[in-house]
């Protein structure tokens, strides 16, 4: 599968030329090309604009292999075209490599943009790619939720002269949160539709993620639709994980953690939140011998979070 770019010298060649590029995903970019540039210069321009390393530059149906060849030597006249062919599979791989670097650098906006572009090429994500996507969105939403809590606290203490100003600012943050949640909730069904094979852990990964973003939306909007969606996804996910996965599986524990937080924070049902968290924690404790070395760190971290919440919530009940 290929995407095409076209070099359109729409003004005299001796002045300049313009590269109008259509990359996978439909994004467009325009590059200014000097007529004295060589094929290698053009390759550098394309690489810089699109972040790809695998592509061919083609003129009259033939790849231009001589890197030192000046573009002016091709005898182009106005309206002639040079094509740049991207291999979609190779571009996707380049995007994933760069996304991993962005994750390491904690450039989460870049990470999400790159993964969304990779998804436009192929929606089927490997486990590590799904986790990267989840990490990117989780960090973006966490920043906005943290800001929302701070500004909400400011609103409670605002005087009459500043109340409307703080309220407007809070509303802007809420809009950002809802838009980001909607973006994730529109994206996940596409990823779920191509799961092969449909392993329970993969299915529950996306189900939990959908529940999370309905919960984040409900946190600021109090919208009954999102509350009901989160409840249905969490309840069914917890039931499926409890029946089909090990109690020490990070998916089982992660679903239990987020279900219990939902009941505590959104439903204001501390008693039910405690029951879910305690059941998951106790079941995991009794099965510690079966804990897989590869998931030990993730599982024990979630167990610690469950225990911390239990300590806090039981003190609330007292």
PDB file of N, CA and C in Angstrom, residues 108-113 116 133-146 171-189 209-210 212-218 220 226:
ATOM      1  N   UNK A 108       4.066  13.150  25.573  1.00  0.00           N
ATOM      2  CA  UNK A 108       2.869  12.327  25.409  1.00  0.00           C
ATOM      3  C   UNK A 108       1.958  12.823  24.291  1.00  0.00           C
ATOM      4  N   UNK A 109       1.921  14.117  24.050  1.00  0.00           N
ATOM      5  CA  UNK A 109       1.131  14.610  22.920  1.00  0.00           C
ATOM      6  C   UNK A 109       1.695  14.077  21.613  1.00  0.00           C
ATOM      7  N   UNK A 110       3.026  14.105  21.475  1.00  0.00           N
ATOM      8  CA  UNK A 110       3.671  13.554  20.281  1.00  0.00           C
ATOM      9  C   UNK A 110       3.378  12.059  20.161  1.00  0.00           C
ATOM     10  N   UNK A 111       3.463  11.366  21.291  1.00  0.00           N
ATOM     11  CA  UNK A 111       3.224   9.922  21.312  1.00  0.00           C
ATOM     12  C   UNK A 111       1.840   9.593  20.765  1.00  0.00           C
ATOM     13  N   UNK A 112       0.830  10.297  21.234  1.00  0.00           N
ATOM     14  CA  UNK A 112      -0.547  10.037  20.801  1.00  0.00           C
ATOM     15  C   UNK A 112      -0.719  10.354  19.316  1.00  0.00           C
ATOM     16  N   UNK A 113      -0.157  11.469  18.865  1.00  0.00           N
ATOM     17  CA  UNK A 113      -0.268  11.848  17.446  1.00  0.00           C
ATOM     18  C   UNK A 113       0.355  10.772  16.558  1.00  0.00           C
ATOM     19  N   UNK A 116      -1.798   7.563  16.569  1.00  0.00           N
ATOM     20  CA  UNK A 116      -3.030   7.743  15.792  1.00  0.00           C
ATOM     21  C   UNK A 116      -2.733   7.653  14.301  1.00  0.00           C
ATOM     22  N   UNK A 133      -0.294   3.383  23.777  1.00  0.00           N
ATOM     23  CA  UNK A 133      -1.431   4.261  23.524  1.00  0.00           C
ATOM     24  C   UNK A 133      -2.122   4.622  24.840  1.00  0.00           C
ATOM     25  N   UNK A 134      -2.316   3.623  25.682  1.00  0.00           N
ATOM     26  CA  UNK A 134      -2.949   3.858  26.981  1.00  0.00           C
ATOM     27  C   UNK A 134      -2.111   4.800  27.834  1.00  0.00           C
ATOM     28  N   UNK A 135      -0.803   4.610  27.833  1.00  0.00           N
ATOM     29  CA  UNK A 135       0.095   5.471  28.601  1.00  0.00           C
ATOM     30  C   UNK A 135       0.013   6.920  28.120  1.00  0.00           C
ATOM     31  N   UNK A 136       0.011   7.100  26.803  1.00  0.00           N
ATOM     32  CA  UNK A 136      -0.054   8.451  26.258  1.00  0.00           C
ATOM     33  C   UNK A 136      -1.315   9.179  26.665  1.00  0.00           C
ATOM     34  N   UNK A 137      -2.461   8.541  26.442  1.00  0.00           N
ATOM     35  CA  UNK A 137      -3.730   9.182  26.793  1.00  0.00           C
ATOM     36  C   UNK A 137      -3.878   9.353  28.304  1.00  0.00           C
ATOM     37  N   UNK A 138      -3.419   8.362  29.077  1.00  0.00           N
ATOM     38  CA  UNK A 138      -3.540   8.457  30.541  1.00  0.00           C
ATOM     39  C   UNK A 138      -2.786   9.654  31.081  1.00  0.00           C
ATOM     40  N   UNK A 139      -1.603   9.911  30.543  1.00  0.00           N
ATOM     41  CA  UNK A 139      -0.829  11.060  31.013  1.00  0.00           C
ATOM     42  C   UNK A 139      -1.451  12.382  30.580  1.00  0.00           C
ATOM     43  N   UNK A 140      -2.005  12.413  29.367  1.00  0.00           N
ATOM     44  CA  UNK A 140      -2.660  13.642  28.914  1.00  0.00           C
ATOM     45  C   UNK A 140      -3.894  13.955  29.764  1.00  0.00           C
ATOM     46  N   UNK A 141      -4.701  12.934  30.043  1.00  0.00           N
ATOM     47  CA  UNK A 141      -5.920  13.172  30.813  1.00  0.00           C
ATOM     48  C   UNK A 141      -5.599  13.456  32.273  1.00  0.00           C
ATOM     49  N   UNK A 142      -4.522  12.869  32.785  1.00  0.00           N
ATOM     50  CA  UNK A 142      -4.149  13.087  34.191  1.00  0.00           C
ATOM     51  C   UNK A 142      -3.796  14.544  34.455  1.00  0.00           C
ATOM     52  N   UNK A 143      -3.088  15.155  33.516  1.00  0.00           N
ATOM     53  CA  UNK A 143      -2.726  16.566  33.656  1.00  0.00           C
ATOM     54  C   UNK A 143      -3.983  17.431  33.702  1.00  0.00           C
ATOM     55  N   UNK A 144      -4.931  17.127  32.811  1.00  0.00           N
ATOM     56  CA  UNK A 144      -6.161  17.925  32.753  1.00  0.00           C
ATOM     57  C   UNK A 144      -7.029  17.688  33.986  1.00  0.00           C
ATOM     58  N   UNK A 145      -7.118  16.447  34.454  1.00  0.00           N
ATOM     59  CA  UNK A 145      -7.920  16.155  35.650  1.00  0.00           C
ATOM     60  C   UNK A 145      -7.315  16.817  36.883  1.00  0.00           C
ATOM     61  N   UNK A 146      -6.000  16.811  36.971  1.00  0.00           N
ATOM     62  CA  UNK A 146      -5.327  17.458  38.098  1.00  0.00           C
ATOM     63  C   UNK A 146      -5.600  18.958  38.089  1.00  0.00           C
ATOM     64  N   UNK A 171     -14.751  25.774  33.286  1.00  0.00           N
ATOM     65  CA  UNK A 171     -15.554  25.266  32.176  1.00  0.00           C
ATOM     66  C   UNK A 171     -14.686  24.930  30.964  1.00  0.00           C
ATOM     67  N   UNK A 172     -13.673  25.753  30.715  1.00  0.00           N
ATOM     68  CA  UNK A 172     -12.758  25.485  29.599  1.00  0.00           C
ATOM     69  C   UNK A 172     -11.996  24.176  29.807  1.00  0.00           C
ATOM     70  N   UNK A 173     -11.550  23.953  31.035  1.00  0.00           N
ATOM     71  CA  UNK A 173     -10.826  22.716  31.338  1.00  0.00           C
ATOM     72  C   UNK A 173     -11.752  21.514  31.197  1.00  0.00           C
ATOM     73  N   UNK A 174     -12.990  21.662  31.660  1.00  0.00           N
ATOM     74  CA  UNK A 174     -13.962  20.581  31.538  1.00  0.00           C
ATOM     75  C   UNK A 174     -14.210  20.233  30.071  1.00  0.00           C
ATOM     76  N   UNK A 175     -14.264  21.253  29.228  1.00  0.00           N
ATOM     77  CA  UNK A 175     -14.457  21.018  27.791  1.00  0.00           C
ATOM     78  C   UNK A 175     -13.286  20.227  27.218  1.00  0.00           C
ATOM     79  N   UNK A 176     -12.069  20.578  27.621  1.00  0.00           N
ATOM     80  CA  UNK A 176     -10.888  19.847  27.158  1.00  0.00           C
ATOM     81  C   UNK A 176     -10.939  18.391  27.593  1.00  0.00           C
ATOM     82  N   UNK A 177     -11.343  18.153  28.834  1.00  0.00           N
ATOM     83  CA  UNK A 177     -11.429  16.782  29.352  1.00  0.00           C
ATOM     84  C   UNK A 177     -12.460  15.985  28.566  1.00  0.00           C
ATOM     85  N   UNK A 178     -13.619  16.580  28.350  1.00  0.00           N
ATOM     86  CA  UNK A 178     -14.687  15.872  27.636  1.00  0.00           C
ATOM     87  C   UNK A 178     -14.284  15.594  26.190  1.00  0.00           C
ATOM     88  N   UNK A 179     -13.618  16.547  25.551  1.00  0.00           N
ATOM     89  CA  UNK A 179     -13.183  16.335  24.165  1.00  0.00           C
ATOM     90  C   UNK A 179     -12.161  15.209  24.066  1.00  0.00           C
ATOM     91  N   UNK A 180     -11.227  15.166  25.023  1.00  0.00           N
ATOM     92  CA  UNK A 180     -10.221  14.108  25.002  1.00  0.00           C
ATOM     93  C   UNK A 180     -10.867  12.750  25.282  1.00  0.00           C
ATOM     94  N   UNK A 181     -11.802  12.707  26.223  1.00  0.00           N
ATOM     95  CA  UNK A 181     -12.522  11.464  26.507  1.00  0.00           C
ATOM     96  C   UNK A 181     -13.284  10.991  25.272  1.00  0.00           C
ATOM     97  N   UNK A 182     -13.968  11.906  24.603  1.00  0.00           N
ATOM     98  CA  UNK A 182     -14.723  11.537  23.404  1.00  0.00           C
ATOM     99  C   UNK A 182     -13.805  11.013  22.309  1.00  0.00           C
ATOM    100  N   UNK A 183     -12.616  11.604  22.200  1.00  0.00           N
ATOM    101  CA  UNK A 183     -11.650  11.145  21.199  1.00  0.00           C
ATOM    102  C   UNK A 183     -11.266   9.688  21.454  1.00  0.00           C
ATOM    103  N   UNK A 184     -10.975   9.370  22.706  1.00  0.00           N
ATOM    104  CA  UNK A 184     -10.593   7.996  23.056  1.00  0.00           C
ATOM    105  C   UNK A 184     -11.772   7.045  22.839  1.00  0.00           C
ATOM    106  N   UNK A 185     -12.955   7.463  23.255  1.00  0.00           N
ATOM    107  CA  UNK A 185     -14.136   6.606  23.147  1.00  0.00           C
ATOM    108  C   UNK A 185     -14.544   6.357  21.702  1.00  0.00           C
ATOM    109  N   UNK A 186     -14.198   7.256  20.801  1.00  0.00           N
ATOM    110  CA  UNK A 186     -14.442   7.034  19.372  1.00  0.00           C
ATOM    111  C   UNK A 186     -13.372   6.133  18.763  1.00  0.00           C
ATOM    112  N   UNK A 187     -12.167   6.184  19.311  1.00  0.00           N
ATOM    113  CA  UNK A 187     -11.051   5.423  18.753  1.00  0.00           C
ATOM    114  C   UNK A 187     -11.099   3.947  19.151  1.00  0.00           C
ATOM    115  N   UNK A 188     -11.426   3.653  20.401  1.00  0.00           N
ATOM    116  CA  UNK A 188     -11.305   2.285  20.913  1.00  0.00           C
ATOM    117  C   UNK A 188     -12.159   1.268  20.151  1.00  0.00           C
ATOM    118  N   UNK A 189     -13.430   1.572  19.809  1.00  0.00           N
ATOM    119  CA  UNK A 189     -14.191   0.563  19.062  1.00  0.00           C
ATOM    120  C   UNK A 189     -13.532   0.141  17.754  1.00  0.00           C
ATOM    121  N   UNK A 209     -10.479   0.333  29.445  1.00  0.00           N
ATOM    122  CA  UNK A 209     -10.090   1.659  28.964  1.00  0.00           C
ATOM    123  C   UNK A 209     -11.332   2.484  28.618  1.00  0.00           C
ATOM    124  N   UNK A 210     -12.325   1.844  28.001  1.00  0.00           N
ATOM    125  CA  UNK A 210     -13.568   2.565  27.709  1.00  0.00           C
ATOM    126  C   UNK A 210     -14.269   2.978  28.993  1.00  0.00           C
ATOM    127  N   UNK A 212     -12.864   3.606  31.807  1.00  0.00           N
ATOM    128  CA  UNK A 212     -12.091   4.701  32.414  1.00  0.00           C
ATOM    129  C   UNK A 212     -12.478   6.053  31.829  1.00  0.00           C
ATOM    130  N   UNK A 213     -12.591   6.122  30.497  1.00  0.00           N
ATOM    131  CA  UNK A 213     -12.839   7.432  29.868  1.00  0.00           C
ATOM    132  C   UNK A 213     -14.304   7.863  29.980  1.00  0.00           C
ATOM    133  N   UNK A 214     -15.214   6.901  30.129  1.00  0.00           N
ATOM    134  CA  UNK A 214     -16.580   7.280  30.505  1.00  0.00           C
ATOM    135  C   UNK A 214     -16.565   7.839  31.934  1.00  0.00           C
ATOM    136  N   UNK A 215     -15.763   7.235  32.802  1.00  0.00           N
ATOM    137  CA  UNK A 215     -15.679   7.719  34.190  1.00  0.00           C
ATOM    138  C   UNK A 215     -15.079   9.115  34.250  1.00  0.00           C
ATOM    139  N   UNK A 216     -14.005   9.351  33.507  1.00  0.00           N
ATOM    140  CA  UNK A 216     -13.375  10.674  33.511  1.00  0.00           C
ATOM    141  C   UNK A 216     -14.353  11.733  32.999  1.00  0.00           C
ATOM    142  N   UNK A 217     -15.135  11.356  31.979  1.00  0.00           N
ATOM    143  CA  UNK A 217     -16.138  12.283  31.444  1.00  0.00           C
ATOM    144  C   UNK A 217     -17.192  12.567  32.513  1.00  0.00           C
ATOM    145  N   UNK A 218     -17.693  11.508  33.141  1.00  0.00           N
ATOM    146  CA  UNK A 218     -18.737  11.652  34.152  1.00  0.00           C
ATOM    147  C   UNK A 218     -18.257  12.457  35.348  1.00  0.00           C
ATOM    148  N   UNK A 220     -16.552  15.110  35.434  1.00  0.00           N
ATOM    149  CA  UNK A 220     -16.719  16.555  35.255  1.00  0.00           C
ATOM    150  C   UNK A 220     -18.096  16.928  34.726  1.00  0.00           C
ATOM    151  N   UNK A 226     -22.821   8.722  30.554  1.00  0.00           N
ATOM    152  CA  UNK A 226     -21.451   8.273  30.802  1.00  0.00           C
ATOM    153  C   UNK A 226     -21.343   7.499  32.114  1.00  0.00           C
TER     154      UNK A 226
END
